[in-house]
Short mmCIF file of C-alpha atoms in Angstrom, two decimals:
data_model
loop_
_atom_site.label_atom_id
_atom_site.label_comp_id
_atom_site.label_asym_id
_atom_site.label_seq_id
_atom_site.Cartn_x
_atom_site.Cartn_y
_atom_site.Cartn_z
CA MET W 1 -25.62 33.49 3.83
CA LYS W 2 -23.77 30.49 5.12
CA GLU W 3 -20.23 29.57 4.12
CA LEU W 4 -19.05 25.97 3.87
CA THR W 5 -15.32 25.68 4.56
CA ALA W 6 -12.74 22.92 4.08
CA SER W 7 -12.07 20.94 7.25
CA MET W 8 -8.61 19.99 5.99
CA ALA W 9 -6.17 20.76 3.20
CA GLY W 10 -6.63 18.78 0.00
CA THR W 11 -7.52 18.73 -3.67
CA VAL W 12 -11.08 19.13 -4.95
CA LEU W 13 -11.90 15.80 -6.58
CA ASN W 14 -15.53 16.41 -7.45
CA VAL W 15 -18.27 19.02 -7.02
CA MET W 16 -21.66 17.32 -6.79
CA VAL W 17 -23.87 20.41 -6.82
CA ALA W 18 -24.26 23.49 -9.03
CA ALA W 19 -25.17 27.08 -8.25
CA GLY W 20 -28.92 27.33 -7.82
CA ASP W 21 -29.32 23.76 -6.47
CA THR W 22 -31.20 23.24 -3.24
CA VAL W 23 -29.29 21.16 -0.70
CA THR W 24 -30.28 19.55 2.58
CA GLU W 25 -28.27 19.37 5.75
CA GLY W 26 -25.85 16.43 5.65
CA GLN W 27 -25.97 16.12 1.86
CA GLU W 28 -22.61 15.34 0.25
CA VAL W 29 -21.82 18.36 -1.88
CA LEU W 30 -18.12 18.01 -2.59
CA MET W 31 -15.38 15.41 -2.57
CA LEU W 32 -11.90 16.33 -1.40
CA GLU W 33 -8.81 14.20 -1.70
CA SER W 34 -6.21 14.37 0.99
CA MET W 35 -3.39 11.90 1.61
CA LYS W 36 -4.70 9.51 -1.02
CA MET W 37 -8.10 9.37 0.67
CA GLU W 38 -11.48 10.56 -0.51
CA ILE W 39 -13.08 12.86 2.04
CA PRO W 40 -16.75 13.69 1.44
CA VAL W 41 -17.79 17.20 2.45
CA GLU W 42 -21.34 17.44 3.79
CA SER W 43 -23.47 20.54 3.79
CA GLN W 44 -23.74 22.02 7.23
CA GLY W 45 -27.21 23.37 6.64
CA ALA W 46 -30.12 23.46 4.21
CA GLY W 47 -30.49 26.10 1.54
CA ARG W 48 -29.82 27.10 -2.00
CA VAL W 49 -26.28 27.12 -3.41
CA ALA W 50 -25.50 30.79 -4.12
CA GLU W 51 -21.94 30.33 -5.28
CA ILE W 52 -19.31 27.63 -5.67
CA LYS W 53 -15.88 29.03 -4.90
CA VAL W 54 -13.74 26.12 -6.13
CA ASN W 55 -13.18 24.08 -9.28
CA ILE W 56 -12.28 20.42 -9.68
CA GLY W 57 -8.53 20.09 -9.33
CA ASP W 58 -8.13 23.14 -7.08
CA PHE W 59 -5.98 22.80 -4.00
CA VAL W 60 -7.64 24.15 -0.86
CA ASN W 61 -6.29 24.86 2.58
CA GLU W 62 -8.06 24.21 5.87
CA GLY W 63 -10.63 26.97 6.39
CA ASP W 64 -10.92 27.96 2.73
CA ILE W 65 -14.46 28.70 1.59
CA LEU W 66 -15.78 25.97 -0.70
CA LEU W 67 -19.30 27.21 -1.36
CA VAL W 68 -21.85 29.71 -0.14
CA LEU W 69 -25.44 28.85 0.78
CA GLU W 70 -28.33 31.27 1.02
CA MET R 1 26.12 -0.45 -10.35
CA GLN R 2 27.74 2.56 -8.76
CA LYS R 3 25.07 5.23 -8.78
CA ILE R 4 21.33 4.83 -8.22
CA LEU R 5 18.48 7.31 -8.53
CA ILE R 6 15.62 6.74 -6.08
CA ALA R 7 12.30 7.63 -7.67
CA ASN R 8 10.43 7.88 -4.38
CA ARG R 9 10.21 9.80 -1.13
CA GLY R 10 10.00 9.50 2.65
CA GLU R 11 10.89 6.39 4.58
CA ILE R 12 11.40 4.09 1.61
CA ALA R 13 13.87 6.52 0.00
CA LEU R 14 15.81 6.55 3.28
CA ARG R 15 15.62 2.76 3.49
CA ILE R 16 17.16 2.41 0.01
CA ILE R 17 19.86 5.00 0.78
CA ARG R 18 20.89 2.96 3.85
CA THR R 19 21.59 -0.18 1.80
CA CYS R 20 23.26 1.74 -1.03
CA ARG R 21 25.62 3.26 1.49
CA GLU R 22 26.55 -0.20 2.79
CA LEU R 23 27.22 -1.36 -0.76
CA GLY R 24 29.28 1.75 -1.61
CA ILE R 25 26.67 2.97 -4.13
CA THR R 26 26.13 6.71 -4.61
CA THR R 27 22.49 7.87 -4.29
CA VAL R 28 20.52 10.53 -6.15
CA ALA R 29 17.20 11.63 -4.62
CA VAL R 30 14.41 13.52 -6.33
CA PHE R 31 11.90 15.62 -4.40
CA SER R 32 8.83 17.79 -4.81
CA ASP R 33 8.52 21.31 -3.40
CA ALA R 34 6.53 19.89 -0.47
CA ASP R 35 9.37 17.55 0.54
CA GLN R 36 12.46 19.74 0.30
CA ASP R 37 13.04 19.69 4.07
CA LEU R 38 12.47 15.99 4.64
CA PRO R 39 15.32 13.76 5.92
CA PHE R 40 15.68 11.72 2.70
CA VAL R 41 16.64 14.85 0.73
CA LYS R 42 19.44 15.57 3.20
CA GLU R 43 20.60 11.96 3.45
CA ALA R 44 21.05 11.29 -0.28
CA ASP R 45 24.45 12.06 -1.81
CA SER R 46 22.71 14.52 -4.10
CA ALA R 47 19.10 15.61 -4.52
CA PHE R 48 17.16 17.32 -7.29
CA ARG R 49 13.81 19.10 -7.39
CA ILE R 50 11.34 17.46 -9.78
CA GLY R 51 8.34 19.73 -9.48
CA GLU R 52 5.32 21.01 -7.62
CA PRO R 53 3.76 18.95 -4.82
CA PRO R 54 0.92 17.09 -6.66
CA VAL R 55 2.11 13.61 -7.62
CA GLN R 56 1.39 14.08 -11.34
CA LYS R 57 3.82 16.98 -11.34
CA SER R 58 6.46 15.30 -9.20
CA TYR R 59 6.80 11.62 -8.28
CA LEU R 60 4.77 10.48 -11.29
CA ASN R 61 6.61 12.78 -13.67
CA ALA R 62 8.52 10.02 -15.48
CA GLU R 63 10.08 12.33 -18.04
CA GLU R 64 11.63 14.66 -15.52
CA ILE R 65 12.88 11.75 -13.42
CA LEU R 66 14.50 10.17 -16.49
CA ARG R 67 16.01 13.49 -17.51
CA ILE R 68 17.71 13.82 -14.12
CA ALA R 69 18.82 10.16 -14.22
CA LYS R 70 20.53 10.71 -17.56
CA ALA R 71 22.03 14.07 -16.64
CA GLU R 72 23.41 12.56 -13.44
CA ASN R 73 24.73 9.51 -15.24
CA VAL R 74 23.16 6.99 -12.89
CA ASP R 75 23.34 3.24 -13.57
CA GLY R 76 19.94 2.31 -12.25
CA ILE R 77 16.63 3.51 -10.83
CA HIS R 78 14.99 2.12 -7.70
CA PRO R 79 11.25 2.90 -7.77
CA GLY R 80 10.47 1.94 -4.14
CA TYR R 81 6.74 1.12 -3.73
CA GLY R 82 3.72 3.06 -5.01
CA PHE R 83 4.22 5.88 -7.54
CA LEU R 84 6.00 4.48 -10.64
CA SER R 85 7.00 1.14 -9.11
CA GLU R 86 4.31 -0.87 -10.90
CA ASN R 87 4.21 1.20 -14.07
CA ALA R 88 5.35 -1.06 -16.92
CA GLU R 89 5.73 1.86 -19.31
CA PHE R 90 8.13 3.58 -16.93
CA ALA R 91 10.16 0.39 -16.44
CA ARG R 92 10.38 0.07 -20.22
CA LYS R 93 11.52 3.69 -20.63
CA VAL R 94 14.22 3.17 -18.01
CA LYS R 95 15.44 0.13 -19.90
CA ASP R 96 15.29 1.94 -23.26
CA ALA R 97 17.41 4.72 -21.78
CA GLY R 98 20.09 2.11 -21.16
CA LEU R 99 19.56 2.11 -17.38
CA THR R 100 18.72 -0.72 -14.99
CA PHE R 101 15.23 -0.79 -13.52
CA ILE R 102 15.56 -2.32 -10.05
CA GLY R 103 12.50 -4.51 -10.24
CA PRO R 104 10.95 -7.15 -12.48
CA ALA R 105 10.74 -7.07 -16.29
CA PRO R 106 8.21 -4.60 -17.77
CA GLU R 107 6.27 -7.55 -19.26
CA THR R 108 5.83 -9.09 -15.81
CA ILE R 109 4.63 -5.80 -14.32
CA GLU R 110 2.15 -5.44 -17.15
CA LYS R 111 0.82 -8.98 -16.83
CA MET R 112 0.39 -8.88 -13.06
CA GLY R 113 -0.93 -5.30 -13.13
CA ASP R 114 -3.99 -6.36 -15.08
CA LYS R 115 -5.93 -8.27 -12.43
CA ILE R 116 -7.91 -10.30 -14.96
CA VAL R 117 -4.81 -11.37 -16.91
CA ALA R 118 -3.08 -12.15 -13.60
CA ARG R 119 -6.03 -14.34 -12.56
CA SER R 120 -6.06 -16.33 -15.78
CA THR R 121 -2.25 -16.68 -15.84
CA MET R 122 -2.33 -18.12 -12.32
CA GLU R 123 -5.28 -20.38 -13.07
CA GLU R 124 -3.38 -21.84 -16.03
CA ALA R 125 -0.35 -22.41 -13.82
CA GLY R 126 -2.47 -24.40 -11.37
CA VAL R 127 -2.60 -21.72 -8.69
CA PRO R 128 -6.05 -21.58 -7.01
CA VAL R 129 -7.96 -18.33 -7.62
CA VAL R 130 -11.12 -16.97 -5.96
CA PRO R 131 -14.24 -18.04 -7.91
CA GLY R 132 -15.21 -15.15 -10.15
CA SER R 133 -15.07 -13.67 -13.63
CA ASP R 134 -12.28 -14.53 -16.03
CA LEU R 135 -13.21 -11.69 -18.36
CA GLY R 136 -14.05 -8.03 -17.81
CA LEU R 137 -17.77 -7.48 -17.24
CA LYS R 138 -19.31 -5.21 -19.85
CA THR R 139 -22.79 -4.77 -18.46
CA LEU R 140 -24.62 -4.98 -15.18
CA GLU R 141 -26.63 -7.90 -16.63
CA ASP R 142 -23.40 -9.89 -17.11
CA ALA R 143 -22.38 -9.13 -13.54
CA VAL R 144 -25.77 -10.11 -12.09
CA GLU R 145 -25.80 -13.35 -14.07
CA LEU R 146 -22.34 -14.36 -12.87
CA ALA R 147 -23.01 -13.31 -9.26
CA ALA R 148 -26.06 -15.59 -9.25
CA VAL R 149 -23.80 -18.51 -10.20
CA ILE R 150 -20.97 -17.92 -7.71
CA GLY R 151 -23.30 -16.65 -4.96
CA TYR R 152 -23.47 -13.44 -2.91
CA PRO R 153 -21.77 -11.59 -1.34
CA VAL R 154 -19.38 -10.63 -4.13
CA MET R 155 -16.53 -8.16 -4.45
CA LEU R 156 -16.76 -5.78 -7.36
CA LYS R 157 -13.26 -4.78 -8.44
CA ALA R 158 -11.44 -2.63 -10.99
CA SER R 159 -9.20 -4.66 -13.33
CA GLY R 160 -6.52 -2.00 -13.16
CA GLY R 161 -6.84 -1.54 -9.39
CA GLY R 162 -4.80 -2.74 -6.47
CA GLY R 163 -3.98 -1.97 -2.90
CA GLY R 164 -7.67 -2.11 -2.05
CA ILE R 165 -8.57 0.93 -4.12
CA GLY R 166 -11.63 0.71 -6.35
CA MET R 167 -13.36 -2.28 -4.79
CA VAL R 168 -16.82 -2.56 -3.29
CA LEU R 169 -18.47 -5.36 -1.32
CA CYS R 170 -21.94 -6.18 -2.67
CA GLU R 171 -24.21 -8.19 -0.36
CA ASN R 172 -26.96 -8.72 -2.91
CA GLU R 173 -28.19 -7.91 -6.41
CA GLN R 174 -29.49 -4.47 -5.37
CA ALA R 175 -26.08 -3.49 -4.01
CA LEU R 176 -24.38 -4.75 -7.17
CA ALA R 177 -26.77 -2.73 -9.32
CA LYS R 178 -26.26 0.34 -7.16
CA ASN R 179 -22.45 0.18 -7.29
CA PHE R 180 -21.78 -1.09 -10.81
CA ASP R 181 -21.69 2.21 -12.69
CA SER R 182 -19.94 4.19 -9.96
CA THR R 183 -17.22 1.54 -9.62
CA LYS R 184 -16.72 1.61 -13.39
CA GLY R 185 -16.51 5.42 -13.28
CA ARG R 186 -14.04 5.37 -10.44
CA ALA R 187 -11.94 2.70 -12.17
CA LYS R 188 -11.78 4.91 -15.25
CA ALA R 189 -10.78 7.97 -13.22
CA TYR R 190 -8.12 6.23 -11.13
CA PHE R 191 -6.70 3.56 -13.37
CA GLY R 192 -7.50 4.77 -16.89
CA SER R 193 -9.70 1.75 -17.69
CA ASP R 194 -13.31 1.17 -16.70
CA GLU R 195 -12.99 -2.60 -16.84
CA VAL R 196 -14.41 -4.28 -13.74
CA PHE R 197 -14.87 -7.87 -12.59
CA ILE R 198 -16.39 -9.73 -9.65
CA GLU R 199 -15.08 -12.32 -7.23
CA LYS R 200 -16.78 -14.33 -4.54
CA TYR R 201 -16.43 -12.59 -1.19
CA ILE R 202 -14.74 -14.82 1.35
CA LYS R 203 -16.13 -14.45 4.87
CA ASN R 204 -13.93 -14.47 7.96
CA ALA R 205 -10.96 -14.18 5.65
CA ARG R 206 -7.34 -13.70 6.43
CA HIS R 207 -4.86 -11.99 4.19
CA VAL R 208 -1.55 -13.83 4.04
CA GLU R 209 1.19 -13.13 1.53
CA VAL R 210 4.42 -14.85 0.58
CA GLN R 211 7.62 -12.96 -0.20
CA ILE R 212 9.33 -14.42 -3.22
CA PHE R 213 12.54 -13.63 -5.04
CA GLY R 214 13.77 -14.63 -8.47
CA ASP R 215 16.99 -14.05 -10.39
CA SER R 216 17.80 -13.88 -14.09
CA HIS R 217 19.30 -17.38 -13.92
CA GLY R 218 15.94 -19.04 -13.34
CA ASN R 219 16.21 -19.48 -9.56
CA HIS R 220 13.24 -18.80 -7.30
CA VAL R 221 12.98 -18.85 -3.53
CA HIS R 222 10.40 -17.79 -0.93
CA LEU R 223 11.16 -15.84 2.22
CA PHE R 224 8.19 -17.12 4.21
CA GLU R 225 4.84 -15.42 4.79
CA ARG R 226 3.44 -12.25 6.32
CA ASP R 227 -0.03 -12.04 7.83
CA CYS R 228 -1.62 -8.71 6.90
CA SER R 229 -5.17 -9.32 8.12
CA ILE R 230 -5.40 -6.21 10.31
CA GLN R 231 -6.76 -3.70 7.81
CA ARG R 232 -8.99 -0.70 7.60
CA ARG R 233 -10.74 0.18 4.35
CA HIS R 234 -8.76 -2.69 2.75
CA GLN R 235 -5.52 -0.94 3.70
CA LYS R 236 -2.98 -2.76 5.86
CA VAL R 237 -2.34 -1.40 9.34
CA ILE R 238 -0.43 -4.21 11.10
CA GLU R 239 1.60 -6.99 9.50
CA GLU R 240 3.33 -9.88 11.20
CA ALA R 241 5.50 -12.84 10.38
CA PRO R 242 4.96 -15.71 10.76
CA SER R 243 1.17 -15.89 10.43
CA PRO R 244 -0.33 -16.70 13.85
CA PHE R 245 -3.17 -18.61 12.20
CA LEU R 246 -1.75 -20.96 9.56
CA LYS R 247 -0.85 -24.52 10.49
CA GLU R 248 2.39 -26.00 9.18
CA GLU R 249 0.77 -28.01 6.40
CA ALA R 250 -1.08 -25.05 4.87
CA ARG R 251 1.96 -22.88 5.33
CA GLN R 252 4.19 -25.21 3.34
CA LYS R 253 1.53 -25.59 0.67
CA MET R 254 1.30 -21.81 0.37
CA TYR R 255 5.08 -21.49 -0.11
CA ASP R 256 5.00 -24.12 -2.84
CA THR R 257 2.11 -22.34 -4.55
CA ALA R 258 3.89 -18.98 -4.39
CA ILE R 259 6.98 -20.50 -6.02
CA LYS R 260 4.74 -22.00 -8.68
CA ALA R 261 3.27 -18.52 -9.31
CA ALA R 262 6.74 -16.97 -9.51
CA LYS R 263 7.93 -19.59 -11.97
CA ALA R 264 4.81 -19.21 -14.11
CA VAL R 265 5.81 -15.64 -14.96
CA LYS R 266 9.60 -16.26 -14.83
CA TYR R 267 9.71 -13.71 -12.06
CA VAL R 268 12.92 -11.73 -11.50
CA ASN R 269 13.60 -9.58 -8.40
CA ALA R 270 11.43 -9.10 -5.28
CA GLY R 271 7.74 -9.89 -5.48
CA THR R 272 4.84 -10.75 -3.23
CA VAL R 273 2.09 -13.25 -3.86
CA GLU R 274 -1.01 -12.26 -1.93
CA PHE R 275 -3.52 -14.90 -0.85
CA ILE R 276 -6.90 -14.73 0.80
CA VAL R 277 -7.36 -17.56 3.29
CA ASP R 278 -10.72 -18.90 4.46
CA GLU R 279 -11.64 -20.36 7.88
CA ASN R 280 -10.55 -23.84 6.80
CA GLU R 281 -7.13 -22.67 5.61
CA ASN R 282 -8.05 -22.95 1.94
CA PHE R 283 -6.25 -20.17 0.14
CA TYR R 284 -6.71 -18.38 -3.16
CA PHE R 285 -4.50 -16.09 -5.24
CA LEU R 286 -5.48 -12.44 -4.85
CA GLU R 287 -2.77 -10.52 -6.67
CA MET R 288 0.94 -10.32 -7.19
CA ASN R 289 2.78 -7.17 -6.16
CA THR R 290 5.69 -6.65 -8.52
CA ARG R 291 7.83 -4.53 -6.23
CA LEU R 292 9.32 -4.26 -2.77
CA GLN R 293 6.47 -4.31 -0.26
CA VAL R 294 5.89 -1.65 2.42
CA GLU R 295 5.98 -4.43 5.04
CA HIS R 296 9.26 -6.01 3.89
CA PRO R 297 10.94 -5.22 7.26
CA VAL R 298 9.02 -7.99 9.06
CA THR R 299 10.56 -10.49 6.64
CA GLU R 300 13.99 -8.91 7.12
CA THR R 301 13.56 -9.20 10.88
CA ILE R 302 12.78 -12.93 10.91
CA THR R 303 15.34 -13.87 8.22
CA GLY R 304 18.15 -11.45 9.04
CA LEU R 305 18.39 -10.59 5.33
CA ASP R 306 18.49 -7.23 3.51
CA LEU R 307 15.86 -7.34 0.77
CA VAL R 308 16.98 -4.08 -0.87
CA LYS R 309 20.49 -5.52 -1.14
CA TRP R 310 19.09 -8.64 -2.79
CA GLN R 311 17.14 -6.44 -5.22
CA ILE R 312 20.29 -4.63 -6.27
CA LEU R 313 22.36 -7.83 -6.59
CA VAL R 314 19.71 -9.49 -8.73
CA ALA R 315 19.24 -6.33 -10.84
CA ARG R 316 22.91 -6.37 -11.74
CA GLY R 317 22.61 -9.92 -12.97
CA GLU R 318 23.91 -11.87 -10.02
CA LYS R 319 22.45 -15.12 -8.71
CA LEU R 320 20.30 -15.11 -5.56
CA PRO R 321 22.72 -15.04 -2.60
CA LEU R 322 21.10 -18.05 -0.88
CA LEU R 323 19.41 -21.29 -1.86
CA GLN R 324 16.05 -22.16 -0.35
CA GLY R 325 17.55 -24.52 2.20
CA GLU R 326 19.95 -21.83 3.41
CA ILE R 327 17.18 -19.33 4.22
CA LYS R 328 16.14 -19.65 7.86
CA LYS R 329 13.53 -17.91 9.94
CA ASN R 330 14.02 -16.93 13.53
CA GLY R 331 11.56 -15.49 16.02
CA TRP R 332 8.58 -13.24 15.43
CA ALA R 333 8.16 -9.74 13.97
CA ILE R 334 5.24 -7.30 13.99
CA GLU R 335 5.04 -4.04 12.05
CA PHE R 336 2.76 -1.11 12.84
CA ARG R 337 2.05 1.54 10.23
CA LEU R 338 1.98 4.85 11.99
CA TYR R 339 -0.42 7.11 10.09
CA ALA R 340 -1.07 10.83 10.41
CA GLU R 341 -4.76 10.35 10.93
CA ASP R 342 -7.53 10.73 13.41
CA PRO R 343 -7.59 7.40 15.31
CA VAL R 344 -11.37 7.44 15.66
CA ARG R 345 -12.65 8.62 12.30
CA PHE R 346 -9.57 7.59 10.27
CA LEU R 347 -9.51 10.94 8.51
CA PRO R 348 -6.13 12.34 7.50
CA SER R 349 -4.45 14.79 9.84
CA PRO R 350 -1.72 16.72 8.04
CA GLY R 351 0.37 19.22 9.97
CA LYS R 352 3.73 19.90 11.51
CA ILE R 353 5.27 17.29 13.79
CA SER R 354 6.38 19.15 16.90
CA GLU R 355 7.93 16.13 18.56
CA PHE R 356 8.70 12.63 17.35
CA SER R 357 10.77 10.40 19.60
CA TRP R 358 10.85 6.84 20.86
CA VAL R 359 13.03 4.54 22.91
CA ASP R 360 15.38 2.50 20.78
CA GLY R 361 16.53 -0.89 21.92
CA GLU R 362 17.12 -4.46 20.91
CA GLY R 363 14.27 -5.73 18.76
CA VAL R 364 13.02 -2.26 17.84
CA ARG R 365 13.31 -0.84 14.33
CA VAL R 366 11.73 2.39 13.12
CA ASP R 367 11.72 3.24 9.42
CA SER R 368 10.59 6.85 9.42
CA GLY R 369 10.29 9.41 6.69
CA TYR R 370 9.91 12.32 9.09
CA GLU R 371 11.56 13.78 12.18
CA SER R 372 10.69 16.39 14.81
CA GLY R 373 9.94 19.62 12.94
CA SER R 374 8.93 17.88 9.67
CA ALA R 375 5.64 18.79 8.01
CA VAL R 376 3.24 16.05 6.94
CA THR R 377 1.55 17.51 3.86
CA PRO R 378 -1.80 16.50 2.34
CA PHE R 379 -0.27 15.48 -1.00
CA TYR R 380 0.91 11.98 -0.21
CA ASP R 381 0.12 8.83 1.73
CA PRO R 382 -0.45 9.50 5.46
CA MET R 383 2.22 7.04 6.65
CA VAL R 384 4.69 8.75 8.96
CA ALA R 385 6.74 5.71 9.95
CA LYS R 386 6.80 1.96 10.24
CA CYS R 387 7.53 0.61 13.70
CA ILE R 388 8.81 -2.96 13.72
CA VAL R 389 9.35 -5.08 16.81
CA GLY R 390 11.02 -8.47 16.79
CA GLY R 391 11.31 -11.06 19.58
CA ASN R 392 11.95 -14.76 20.04
CA THR R 393 8.23 -15.41 20.38
CA ARG R 394 5.00 -13.62 19.47
CA ALA R 395 4.40 -12.82 23.14
CA GLU R 396 7.83 -11.21 23.33
CA ALA R 397 7.16 -9.12 20.21
CA ILE R 398 3.81 -7.96 21.65
CA GLN R 399 5.52 -7.02 24.92
CA LEU R 400 8.12 -4.97 22.99
CA GLY R 401 5.32 -3.30 21.04
CA GLN R 402 3.52 -2.32 24.22
CA GLU R 403 6.69 -0.79 25.64
CA PHE R 404 7.37 0.99 22.36
CA PHE R 405 3.97 2.68 22.20
CA ALA R 406 4.05 3.52 25.91
CA ASN R 407 7.20 5.55 25.26
CA LEU R 408 6.42 6.91 21.80
CA LYS R 409 6.00 10.67 21.50
CA LEU R 410 4.36 11.91 18.32
CA GLU R 411 2.97 15.38 18.75
CA GLY R 412 1.62 18.19 16.59
CA ILE R 413 -0.50 15.88 14.45
CA LYS R 414 -3.10 13.25 15.24
CA SER R 415 -1.91 9.69 14.75
CA ASN R 416 -3.17 6.14 15.08
CA ALA R 417 -0.63 5.35 17.84
CA PRO R 418 -3.40 5.12 20.49
CA LEU R 419 -5.10 2.48 18.35
CA PHE R 420 -1.96 0.30 18.43
CA ALA R 421 -1.67 0.60 22.20
CA GLU R 422 -5.29 -0.58 22.42
CA ILE R 423 -4.88 -3.47 19.95
CA LEU R 424 -1.72 -4.74 21.69
CA GLY R 425 -3.68 -5.14 24.93
CA GLU R 426 -6.73 -6.69 23.32
CA GLU R 427 -7.42 -10.42 23.79
CA GLY R 428 -8.45 -11.11 20.19
CA PHE R 429 -5.16 -9.78 18.87
CA LYS R 430 -3.12 -11.43 21.60
CA SER R 431 -4.67 -14.79 20.80
CA GLY R 432 -3.64 -14.37 17.16
CA ASN R 433 -7.08 -15.47 16.08
CA TYR R 434 -8.20 -12.50 14.00
CA THR R 435 -9.52 -11.86 10.49
CA THR R 436 -9.64 -8.91 8.08
CA ALA R 437 -12.83 -7.83 9.90
CA TYR R 438 -10.90 -7.31 13.16
CA LEU R 439 -10.94 -3.51 13.26
CA ALA R 440 -14.48 -3.15 11.92
CA GLU R 441 -15.86 -5.72 14.39
CA ARG R 442 -14.38 -3.84 17.29
CA LYS R 443 -15.57 -0.54 15.88
CA MET R 444 -11.93 0.48 15.57
CA ALA R 445 -12.47 1.29 11.88
CA SER R 446 -15.08 3.32 10.13
CA LYS R 447 -15.56 0.67 7.44
#
């Protein structure tokens, strides 16, 4: 299990993967918006998406878990 | 006009309060939950909560803002820049409520807000525009066909966009094909319309804009130009006046063209005509900003005028205070936009400002929305303050800038202050011979 966390506070603009998808390291999996800027969130490792913890429109704080890889 | 509601936040709200105070006008501020401790809330004569931090629930909540305006019996609303400032529907609602909107007519905002309509309006008025599409492009095939005629590279833009948001540079047909649908999608999400168009991309371009002013008596003047070529991700970082690049002949021609543009739409209040300038000083209309510009202080510094005061005078039906011949420029001004962001990767850096101080002195002006102890939240634009230096010459202004950044203390958050210190000592900037690619060429910008 590997948790992907938010590197800064912001709003979830888009979720590009779904539970069950296989992702590679460096793949853009989520888009956050902070201070009027789009911040792509890249997967920190390869694996299968076990769970997505956020929905589009959610506000997240730095360190919040965005998704879990297995 | 005795009481004004300011439908904005941060430094621009404070800036408007300052002029209102000088004119004996009472101010009403509105604020979101994220901003309740910011200086502008304390400085206004009264302040009201409008909602939760996200902009849709606060600074874009037109209904709540109008409700407070009516309950507080204000005479007018100043929208500042951003948020509702270029929203024609809001301007119309303000008018319908019997209040004064401190800005141009709703029809003008609407016309200039649609980039394709703005283009064709200017073309008809004899203002040069960048070669490109005069109609929205429906399909990729239409875009490819037109791009082949005007030649690559091209800029793919959202009709409803502005401020650099929603545009992509396409070097060739493959890039255009790759970006067409996503740009349309983004345009729809951000601006409510998926209409896009293309323009020829101008290499080694400079971005120069002219401040104009009109009154309801049919008078129009310009307040000279601002060079805003130092940008990152199509967002301005440094602005200066005069332009260090333009020669006198092109400069005068640009003023005349800006006045022509203003007259073409019977412009009332403060506006900015943005031009893109090529290596040979040919210039083309880019867009018209129907509001007070972020960088208005550089114009105030070289003219000694108060643009917010002019906005209020014109909004209450008065004539422009000065004729063209009476408006003089003096010296040189440079503005630096201090952003809460990582200076290397340009990513936002929200947080609490533990210390924010600088050395004041002649020729130094700081328009700040925050103070020591303020929190910069992730909900809004990352601009913390605008630092403006003014001297008799460009060299003097640069010298003042260097001293300013050597003494600036901004701690607790990351900021782009180190970038300014670097630019001010860099030969390309000092020579004044720079283009919009300046930061990218020096690897000072991610894109």
